[in-house]
Short mmCIF file of C-alpha atoms and ligand atoms in Angstrom, two decimals:
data_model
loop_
_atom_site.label_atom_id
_atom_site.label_comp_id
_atom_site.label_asym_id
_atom_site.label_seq_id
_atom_site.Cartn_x
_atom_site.Cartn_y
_atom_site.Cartn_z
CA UNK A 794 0.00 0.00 0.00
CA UNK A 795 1.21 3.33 -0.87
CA UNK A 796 1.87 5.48 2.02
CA UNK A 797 -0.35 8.40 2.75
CA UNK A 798 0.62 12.40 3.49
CA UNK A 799 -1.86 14.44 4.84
CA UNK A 800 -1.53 18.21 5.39
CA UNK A 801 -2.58 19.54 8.64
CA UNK A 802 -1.68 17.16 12.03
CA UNK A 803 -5.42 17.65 13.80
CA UNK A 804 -7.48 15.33 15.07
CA UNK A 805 -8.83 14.60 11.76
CA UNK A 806 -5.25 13.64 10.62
CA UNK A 807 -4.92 11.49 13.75
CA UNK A 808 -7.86 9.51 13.17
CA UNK A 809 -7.29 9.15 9.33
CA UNK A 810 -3.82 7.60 10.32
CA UNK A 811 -5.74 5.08 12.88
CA UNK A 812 -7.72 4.18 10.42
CA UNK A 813 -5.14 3.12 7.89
CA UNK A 814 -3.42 1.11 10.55
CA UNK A 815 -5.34 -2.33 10.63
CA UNK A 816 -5.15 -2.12 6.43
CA UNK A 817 -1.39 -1.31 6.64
CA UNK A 818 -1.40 1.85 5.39
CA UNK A 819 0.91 4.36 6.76
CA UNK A 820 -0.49 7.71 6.93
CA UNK A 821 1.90 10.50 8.18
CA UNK A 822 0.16 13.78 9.61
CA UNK A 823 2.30 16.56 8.77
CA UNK A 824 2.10 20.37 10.66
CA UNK A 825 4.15 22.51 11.64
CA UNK A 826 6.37 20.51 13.27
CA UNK A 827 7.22 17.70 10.75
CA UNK A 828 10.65 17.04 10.29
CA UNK A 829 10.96 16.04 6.39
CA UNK A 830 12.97 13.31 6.51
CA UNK A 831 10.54 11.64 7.95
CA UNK A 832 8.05 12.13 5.85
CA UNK A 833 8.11 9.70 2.73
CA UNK A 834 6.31 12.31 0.65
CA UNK A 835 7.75 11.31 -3.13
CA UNK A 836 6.36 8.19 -3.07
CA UNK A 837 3.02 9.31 -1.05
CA UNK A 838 -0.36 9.52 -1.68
CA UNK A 839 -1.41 13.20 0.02
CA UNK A 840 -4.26 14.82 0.93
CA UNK A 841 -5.37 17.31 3.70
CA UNK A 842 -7.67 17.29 6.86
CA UNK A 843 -8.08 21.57 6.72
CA UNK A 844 -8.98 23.37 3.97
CA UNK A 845 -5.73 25.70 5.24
CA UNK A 846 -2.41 24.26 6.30
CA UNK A 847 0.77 26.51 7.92
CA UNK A 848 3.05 27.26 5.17
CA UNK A 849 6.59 25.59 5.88
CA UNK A 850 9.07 24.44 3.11
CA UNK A 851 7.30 20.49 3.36
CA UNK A 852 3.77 21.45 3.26
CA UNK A 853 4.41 23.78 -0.09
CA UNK A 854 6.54 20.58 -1.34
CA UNK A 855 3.01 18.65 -0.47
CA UNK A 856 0.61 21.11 -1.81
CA UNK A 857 2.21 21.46 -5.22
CA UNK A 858 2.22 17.57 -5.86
CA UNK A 859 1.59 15.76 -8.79
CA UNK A 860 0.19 12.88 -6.36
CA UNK A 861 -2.14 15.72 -4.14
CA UNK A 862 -5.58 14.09 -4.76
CA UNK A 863 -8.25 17.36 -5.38
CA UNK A 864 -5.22 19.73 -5.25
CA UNK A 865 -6.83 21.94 -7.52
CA UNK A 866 -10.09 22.33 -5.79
CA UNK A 867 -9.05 23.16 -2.43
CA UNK A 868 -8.60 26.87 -3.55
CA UNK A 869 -12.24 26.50 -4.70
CA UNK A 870 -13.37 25.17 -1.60
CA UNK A 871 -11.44 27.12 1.17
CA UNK A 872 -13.03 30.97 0.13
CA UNK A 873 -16.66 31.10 0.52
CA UNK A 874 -16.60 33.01 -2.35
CA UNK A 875 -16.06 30.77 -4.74
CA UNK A 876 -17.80 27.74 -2.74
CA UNK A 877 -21.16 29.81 -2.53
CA UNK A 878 -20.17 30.46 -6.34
CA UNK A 879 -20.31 27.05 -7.38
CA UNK A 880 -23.69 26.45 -5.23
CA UNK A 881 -25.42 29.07 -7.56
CA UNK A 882 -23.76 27.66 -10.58
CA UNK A 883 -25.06 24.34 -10.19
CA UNK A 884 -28.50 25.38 -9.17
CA UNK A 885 -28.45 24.12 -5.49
CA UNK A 886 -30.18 25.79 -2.77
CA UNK A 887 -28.12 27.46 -0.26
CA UNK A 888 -28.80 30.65 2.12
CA UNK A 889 -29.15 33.73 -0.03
CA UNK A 890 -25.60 35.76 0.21
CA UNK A 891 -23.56 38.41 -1.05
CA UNK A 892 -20.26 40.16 -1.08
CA UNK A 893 -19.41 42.39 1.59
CA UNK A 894 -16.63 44.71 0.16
CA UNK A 895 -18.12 48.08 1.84
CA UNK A 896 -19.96 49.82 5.45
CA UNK A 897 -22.23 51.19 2.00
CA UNK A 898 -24.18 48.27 1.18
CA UNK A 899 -25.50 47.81 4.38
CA UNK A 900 -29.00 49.42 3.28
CA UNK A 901 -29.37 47.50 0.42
CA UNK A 902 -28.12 44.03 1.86
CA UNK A 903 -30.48 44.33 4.58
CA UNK A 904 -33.38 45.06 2.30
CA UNK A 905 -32.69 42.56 0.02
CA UNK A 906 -31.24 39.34 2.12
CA UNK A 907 -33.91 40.30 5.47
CA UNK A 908 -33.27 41.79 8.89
CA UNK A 909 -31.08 39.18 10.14
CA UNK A 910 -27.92 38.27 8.72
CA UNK A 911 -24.86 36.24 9.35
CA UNK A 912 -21.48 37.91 8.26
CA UNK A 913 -18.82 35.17 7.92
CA UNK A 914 -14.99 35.63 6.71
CA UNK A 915 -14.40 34.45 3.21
CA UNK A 916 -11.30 32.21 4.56
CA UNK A 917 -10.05 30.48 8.08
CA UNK A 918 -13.51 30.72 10.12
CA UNK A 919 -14.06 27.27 11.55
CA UNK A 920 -15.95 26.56 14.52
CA UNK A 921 -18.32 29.81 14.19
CA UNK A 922 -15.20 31.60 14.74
CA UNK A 923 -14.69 34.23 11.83
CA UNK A 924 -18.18 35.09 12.28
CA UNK A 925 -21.16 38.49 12.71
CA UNK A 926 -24.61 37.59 14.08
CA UNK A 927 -25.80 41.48 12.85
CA UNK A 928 -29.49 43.05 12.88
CA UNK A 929 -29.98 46.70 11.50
CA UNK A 930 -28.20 49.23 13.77
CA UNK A 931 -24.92 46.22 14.75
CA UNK A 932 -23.54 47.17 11.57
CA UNK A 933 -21.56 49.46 12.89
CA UNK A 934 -19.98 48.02 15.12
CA UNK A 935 -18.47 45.04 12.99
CA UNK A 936 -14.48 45.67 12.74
CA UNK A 937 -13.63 47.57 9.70
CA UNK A 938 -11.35 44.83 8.43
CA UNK A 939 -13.86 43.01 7.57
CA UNK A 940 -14.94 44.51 4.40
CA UNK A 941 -13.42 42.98 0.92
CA UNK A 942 -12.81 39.92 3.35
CA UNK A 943 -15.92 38.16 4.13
CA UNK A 944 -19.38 37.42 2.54
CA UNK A 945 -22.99 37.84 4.37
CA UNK A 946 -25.71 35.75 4.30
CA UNK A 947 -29.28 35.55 5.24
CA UNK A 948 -30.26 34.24 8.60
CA UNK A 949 -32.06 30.83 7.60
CA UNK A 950 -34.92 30.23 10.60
CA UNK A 951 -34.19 26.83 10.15
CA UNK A 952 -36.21 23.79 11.53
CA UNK A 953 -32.79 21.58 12.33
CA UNK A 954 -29.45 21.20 10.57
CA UNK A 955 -28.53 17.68 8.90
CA UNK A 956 -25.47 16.79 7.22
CA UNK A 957 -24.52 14.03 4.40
CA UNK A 958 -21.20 12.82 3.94
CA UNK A 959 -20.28 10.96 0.62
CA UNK A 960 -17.23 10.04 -1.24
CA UNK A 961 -16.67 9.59 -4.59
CA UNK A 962 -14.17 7.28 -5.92
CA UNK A 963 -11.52 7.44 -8.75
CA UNK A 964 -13.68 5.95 -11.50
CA UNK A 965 -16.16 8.72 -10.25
CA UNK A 966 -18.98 6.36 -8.78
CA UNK A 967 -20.43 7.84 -4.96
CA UNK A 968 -21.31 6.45 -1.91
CA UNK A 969 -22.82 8.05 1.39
CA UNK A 970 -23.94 7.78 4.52
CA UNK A 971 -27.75 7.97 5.94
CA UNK A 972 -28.00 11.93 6.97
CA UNK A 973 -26.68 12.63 10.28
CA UNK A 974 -28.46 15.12 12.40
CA UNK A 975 -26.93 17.65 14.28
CA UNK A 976 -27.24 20.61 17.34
CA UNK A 977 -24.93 23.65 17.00
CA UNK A 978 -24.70 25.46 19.85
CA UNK A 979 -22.52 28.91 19.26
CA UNK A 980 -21.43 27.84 15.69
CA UNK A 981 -19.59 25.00 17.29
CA UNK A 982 -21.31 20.91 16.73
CA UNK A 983 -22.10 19.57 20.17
CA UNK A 984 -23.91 15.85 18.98
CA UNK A 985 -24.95 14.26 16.17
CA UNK A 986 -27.57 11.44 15.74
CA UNK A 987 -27.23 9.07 12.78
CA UNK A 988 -29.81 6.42 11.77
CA UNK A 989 -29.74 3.43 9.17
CA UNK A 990 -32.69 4.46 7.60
CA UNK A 991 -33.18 8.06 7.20
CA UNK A 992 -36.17 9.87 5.60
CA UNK A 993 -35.79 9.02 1.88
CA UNK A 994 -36.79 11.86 0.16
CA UNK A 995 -34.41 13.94 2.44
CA UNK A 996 -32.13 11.59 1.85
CA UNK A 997 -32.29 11.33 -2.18
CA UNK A 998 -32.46 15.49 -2.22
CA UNK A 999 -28.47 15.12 0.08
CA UNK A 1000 -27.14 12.64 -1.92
CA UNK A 1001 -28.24 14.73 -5.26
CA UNK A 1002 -26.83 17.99 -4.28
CA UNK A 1003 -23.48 16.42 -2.94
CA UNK A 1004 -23.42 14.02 -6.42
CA UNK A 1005 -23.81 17.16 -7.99
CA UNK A 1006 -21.07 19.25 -6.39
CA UNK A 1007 -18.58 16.17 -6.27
CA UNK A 1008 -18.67 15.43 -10.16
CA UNK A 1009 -18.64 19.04 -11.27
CA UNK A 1010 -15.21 19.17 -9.12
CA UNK A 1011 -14.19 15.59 -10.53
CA UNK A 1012 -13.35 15.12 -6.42
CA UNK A 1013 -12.51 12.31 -5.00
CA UNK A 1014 -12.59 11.27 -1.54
CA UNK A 1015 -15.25 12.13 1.38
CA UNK A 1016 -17.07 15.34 1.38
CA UNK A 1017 -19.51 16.44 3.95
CA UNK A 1018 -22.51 18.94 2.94
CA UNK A 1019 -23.50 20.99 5.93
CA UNK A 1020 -27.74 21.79 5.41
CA UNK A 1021 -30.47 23.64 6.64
CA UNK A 1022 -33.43 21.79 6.77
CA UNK A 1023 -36.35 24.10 6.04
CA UNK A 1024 -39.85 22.29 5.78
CA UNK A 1025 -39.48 19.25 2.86
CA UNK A 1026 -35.88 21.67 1.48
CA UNK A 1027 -32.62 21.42 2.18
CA UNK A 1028 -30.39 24.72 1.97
CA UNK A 1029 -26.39 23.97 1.72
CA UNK A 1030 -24.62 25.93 4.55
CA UNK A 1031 -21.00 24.72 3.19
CA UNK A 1032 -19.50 21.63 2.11
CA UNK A 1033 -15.92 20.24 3.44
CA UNK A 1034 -13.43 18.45 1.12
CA UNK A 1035 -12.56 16.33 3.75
CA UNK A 1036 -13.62 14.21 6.85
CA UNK A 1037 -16.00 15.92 8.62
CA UNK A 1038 -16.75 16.22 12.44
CA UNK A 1039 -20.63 15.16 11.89
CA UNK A 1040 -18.91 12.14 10.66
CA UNK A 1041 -17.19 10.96 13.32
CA UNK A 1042 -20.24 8.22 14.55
CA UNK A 1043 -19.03 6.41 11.46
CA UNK A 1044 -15.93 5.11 13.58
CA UNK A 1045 -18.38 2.78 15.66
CA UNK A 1046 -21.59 2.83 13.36
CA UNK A 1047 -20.61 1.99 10.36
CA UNK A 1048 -19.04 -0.91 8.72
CA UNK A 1049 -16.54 1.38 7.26
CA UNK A 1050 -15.55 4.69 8.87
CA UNK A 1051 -15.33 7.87 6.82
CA UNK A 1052 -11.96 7.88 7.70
CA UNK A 1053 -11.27 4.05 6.30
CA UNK A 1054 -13.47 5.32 3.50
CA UNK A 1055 -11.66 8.35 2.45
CA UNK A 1056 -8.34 6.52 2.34
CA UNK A 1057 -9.76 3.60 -0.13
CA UNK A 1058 -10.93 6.27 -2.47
CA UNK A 1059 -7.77 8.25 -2.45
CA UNK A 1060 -5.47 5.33 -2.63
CA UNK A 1061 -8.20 3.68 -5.34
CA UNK A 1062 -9.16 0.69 -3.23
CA UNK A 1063 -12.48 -1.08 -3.31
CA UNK A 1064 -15.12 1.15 -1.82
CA UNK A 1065 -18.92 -0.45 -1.01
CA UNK A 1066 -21.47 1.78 0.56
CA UNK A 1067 -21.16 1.63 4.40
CA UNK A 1068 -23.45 -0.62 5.83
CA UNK A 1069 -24.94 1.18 9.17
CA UNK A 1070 -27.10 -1.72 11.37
CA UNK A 1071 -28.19 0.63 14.59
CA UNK A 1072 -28.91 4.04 15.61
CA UNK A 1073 -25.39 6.28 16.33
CA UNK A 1074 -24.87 9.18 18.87
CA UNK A 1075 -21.73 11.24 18.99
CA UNK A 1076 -20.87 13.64 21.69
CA UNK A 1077 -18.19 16.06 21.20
CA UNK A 1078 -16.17 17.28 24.00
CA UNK A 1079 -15.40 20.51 24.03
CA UNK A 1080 -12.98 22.12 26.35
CA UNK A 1081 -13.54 19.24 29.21
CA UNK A 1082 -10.81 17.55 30.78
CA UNK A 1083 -10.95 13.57 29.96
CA UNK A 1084 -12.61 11.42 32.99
CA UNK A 1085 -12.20 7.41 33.20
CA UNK A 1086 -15.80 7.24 34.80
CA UNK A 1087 -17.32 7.41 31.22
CA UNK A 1088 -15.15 3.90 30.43
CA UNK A 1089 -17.68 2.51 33.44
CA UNK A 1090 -20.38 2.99 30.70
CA UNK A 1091 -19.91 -0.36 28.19
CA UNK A 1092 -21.61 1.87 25.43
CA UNK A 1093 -19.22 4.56 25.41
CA UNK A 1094 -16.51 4.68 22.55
CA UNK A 1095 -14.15 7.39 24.09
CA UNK A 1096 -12.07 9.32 21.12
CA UNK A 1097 -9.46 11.53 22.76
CA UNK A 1098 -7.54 13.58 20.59
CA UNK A 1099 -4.65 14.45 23.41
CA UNK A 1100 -4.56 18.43 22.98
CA UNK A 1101 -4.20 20.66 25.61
CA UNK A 1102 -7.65 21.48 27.39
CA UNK A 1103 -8.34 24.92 26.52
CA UNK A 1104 -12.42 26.22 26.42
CA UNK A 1105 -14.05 26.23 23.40
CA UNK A 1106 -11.40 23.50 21.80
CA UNK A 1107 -12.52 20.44 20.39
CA UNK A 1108 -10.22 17.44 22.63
CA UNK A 1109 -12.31 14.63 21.94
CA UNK A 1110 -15.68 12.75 21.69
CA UNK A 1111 -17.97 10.07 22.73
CA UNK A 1112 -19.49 7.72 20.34
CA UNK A 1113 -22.36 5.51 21.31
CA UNK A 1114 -24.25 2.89 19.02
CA UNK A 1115 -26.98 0.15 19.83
CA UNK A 1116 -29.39 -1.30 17.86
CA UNK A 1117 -31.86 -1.18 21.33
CA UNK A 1118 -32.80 2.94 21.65
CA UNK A 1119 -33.70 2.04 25.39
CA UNK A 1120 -30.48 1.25 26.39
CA UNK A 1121 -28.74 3.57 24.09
CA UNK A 1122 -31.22 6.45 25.85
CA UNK A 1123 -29.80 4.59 29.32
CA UNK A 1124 -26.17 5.19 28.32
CA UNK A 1125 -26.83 8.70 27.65
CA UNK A 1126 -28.69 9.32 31.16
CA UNK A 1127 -25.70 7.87 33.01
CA UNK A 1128 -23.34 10.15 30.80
CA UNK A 1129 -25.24 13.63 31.66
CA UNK A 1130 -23.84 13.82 35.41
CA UNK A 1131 -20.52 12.47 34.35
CA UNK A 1132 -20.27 15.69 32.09
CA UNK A 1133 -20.25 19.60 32.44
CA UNK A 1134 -23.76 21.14 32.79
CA UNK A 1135 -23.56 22.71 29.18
CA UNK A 1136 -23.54 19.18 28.18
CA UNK A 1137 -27.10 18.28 29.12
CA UNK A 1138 -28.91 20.25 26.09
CA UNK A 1139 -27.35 18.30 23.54
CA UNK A 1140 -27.45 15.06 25.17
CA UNK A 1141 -31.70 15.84 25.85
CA UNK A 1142 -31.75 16.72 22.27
CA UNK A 1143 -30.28 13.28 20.94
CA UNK A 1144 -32.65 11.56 23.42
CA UNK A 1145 -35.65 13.00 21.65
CA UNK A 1146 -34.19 12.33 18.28
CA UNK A 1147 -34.01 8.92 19.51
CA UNK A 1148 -37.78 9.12 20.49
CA UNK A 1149 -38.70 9.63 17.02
CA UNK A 1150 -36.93 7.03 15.72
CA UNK A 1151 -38.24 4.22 17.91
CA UNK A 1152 -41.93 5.95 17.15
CA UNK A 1153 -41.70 5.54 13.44
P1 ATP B 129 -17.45 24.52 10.83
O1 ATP B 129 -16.85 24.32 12.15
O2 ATP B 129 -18.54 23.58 10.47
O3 ATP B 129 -16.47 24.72 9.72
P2 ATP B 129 -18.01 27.26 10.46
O4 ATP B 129 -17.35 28.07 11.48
O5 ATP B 129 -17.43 27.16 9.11
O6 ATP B 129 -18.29 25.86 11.01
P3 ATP B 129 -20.75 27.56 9.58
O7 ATP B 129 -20.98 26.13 9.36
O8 ATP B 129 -20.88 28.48 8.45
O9 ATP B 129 -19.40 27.88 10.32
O10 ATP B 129 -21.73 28.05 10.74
C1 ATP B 129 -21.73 27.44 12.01
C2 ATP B 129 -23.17 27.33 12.48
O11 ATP B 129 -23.77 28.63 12.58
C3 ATP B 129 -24.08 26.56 11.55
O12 ATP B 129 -23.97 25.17 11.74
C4 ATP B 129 -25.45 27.12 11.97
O13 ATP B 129 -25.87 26.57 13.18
C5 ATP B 129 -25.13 28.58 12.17
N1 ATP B 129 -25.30 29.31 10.89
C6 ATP B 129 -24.37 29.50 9.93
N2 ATP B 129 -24.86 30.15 8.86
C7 ATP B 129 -26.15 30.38 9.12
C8 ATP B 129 -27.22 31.01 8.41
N3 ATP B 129 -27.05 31.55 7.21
N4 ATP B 129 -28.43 31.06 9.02
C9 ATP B 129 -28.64 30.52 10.25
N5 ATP B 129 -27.66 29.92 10.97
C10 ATP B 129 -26.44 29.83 10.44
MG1 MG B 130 -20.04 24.44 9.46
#
């Protein structure tokens, strides 16, 4: 198996080089840090777990690659400029938006895109960082910075927020994943629920969209779409060229892992659809220090990513997955006082996704 290079040495990297382990594929994280001789990168495979790496004399060596799978399209896909661009281009339904390049069009945007609108920087927001919640009269108080840097969009009163993840292989044929459902809480993902079976029709309408943005790039590998759900539609927020966070429930619910998956389509190995048998819950945890008593918990797939605790920084999650809702529902009682307070929301909020599953 070719060895794989993959710019940026997150989490994401981490668990894309545990997944090529039991296959015996060596996958080498590279960031900041990376010494280059230790990196086989001429005879690599590379790709990248952030749309935006740190520039240092290897990862410009990586990024200019013959053998950098979708090098070309990460430009496309890391300004919202051009990603919103393509949305509109191919028809699909996303939040209205424009340009912001002056304090001037403030008027007009908010008669034309509504009274609430989301400013969000054209590059490096992640997280909700890089981000304007502004009604008429906040305006001014954005930075001035911002202008010629960012786009704004309309606030979308949404009913929930679902995401798809797919990958496309070499000889361009997709596969995805049932829709994952997921609760943002300050622009940041706090759980997602996954299901085998997910509402067809919402289904068919993900899987279109992302078919449709992932052969017009000629990509190949896993890309998450990031919707709105608003009545029977589905509006794109953004797409990802890469493992995705509301993906991560695919390490224990899935026969293959988006991780696993993404590597067999970049190194051009077999790739079936997943199979998914039971109901999936992922927590993240964000900013909380690790704690064995969640091991107690036989459910409880513990990810830790081994950063530094800092608040507001992703360090880990918690994936849960049985085919019984009661005792999955169980598991996630006994996890709420074994967590910070803040935790509780998100954890009610899988519980009555959970609800409605068993129900239908
Ligand atoms: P990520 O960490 O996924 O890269 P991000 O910082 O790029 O996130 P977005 O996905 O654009 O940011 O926004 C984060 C969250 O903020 C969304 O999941 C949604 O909850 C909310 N949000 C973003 N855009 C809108 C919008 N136009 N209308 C309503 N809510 C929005
Ligand atoms: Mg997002």
């Amino acid at each position: 198996m070719k060895p794989v290079c993959v710019l940026g040495n997150g989490q994401l990297g981490r668990m894309l080089r545990q997944a090529g382990e039991p296959l015996g594929i060596s996958v080498f994280p590279v960031g900041l840090d990376a010494e280059p001789e230790a990196v086989p990168y001429q005879q690599s495979v590379i790709t990248a777990e952030i749309e935006r790496w740190p520039e240092t004399p290897l990862t410009k060596e990586l990024a200019r690659h013959n053998a950098f799978i979708n090098r070309d399209i990460f430009p496309r896909l890391a300004d919202r400029f051009p990603q919103k661009s393509l949305f509109d281009s191919l028809n699909l339904s996303t939040a209205p938006w424009a340009l912001l390049d002056s304090p001037d069009q403030w008027p007009e945007l908010f008669a034309t895109l509504g009274d609430f609108l989301i400013v969000k920087r054209r590059t490096g927001g992640y997280d909700g960082r890089g981000q304007w919640r502004v009604r008429p009269g906040d305006e001014k108080d954005l930075p001035t910075e911002i202008y010629g840097e960012c786009i704004v969009e309309q606030g979308i009163p949404f009913d929930s927020e679902v995401s798809v993840i797919g990958a496309r292989s070499q000889s361009g044929e997709s596969v995805f994943y049932p829709i994952t459902h997921n609760l943002h809480q300050d622009g940041i993902l706090r759980t997602s629920v996954a299901f085998p079976d997910a509402n067809p029709v919402q289904q068919q309408q993900a899987q279109s969209m992302l078919s449709a943005v992932m052969n017009e790039l000629g990509y190949v590998g896993v890309m998450a779409m990031e919707c709105f759900v608003v009545g029977d539609k589905l509006l794109i927020n953004e797409i990802a060229p890469r493992v995705h966070n509301s993906g991560h429930w695919t390490q224990n619910g899935a026969s293959i892992s988006q991780f696993e998956l993404h590597l067999r389509a970049i190194l051009n190995l077999p790739m079936p659809a997943p199979e998914v048998f039971s109901p999936a819950v992922m927590v993240n945890l964000i900013g909380t220090e690790v704690n064995n008593d969640w091991l107690n918990l036989p459910l409880v797939h513990l990810h830790w990513y081994d950063k530094e605790v800092r608040p507001v920084r992703k360090v880990g999650h918690l994936n849960l997955t049985h085919t019984d809702c009661l005792k999955l529902k169980d598991s996630l009682d006994s996890l709420i006082p074994m967590l910070p307070n803040e935790y509780k929301s998100g954890i009610e909020w899988a519980k009555t996704k959970l609800d409605w599953y068993s129900r239908q």
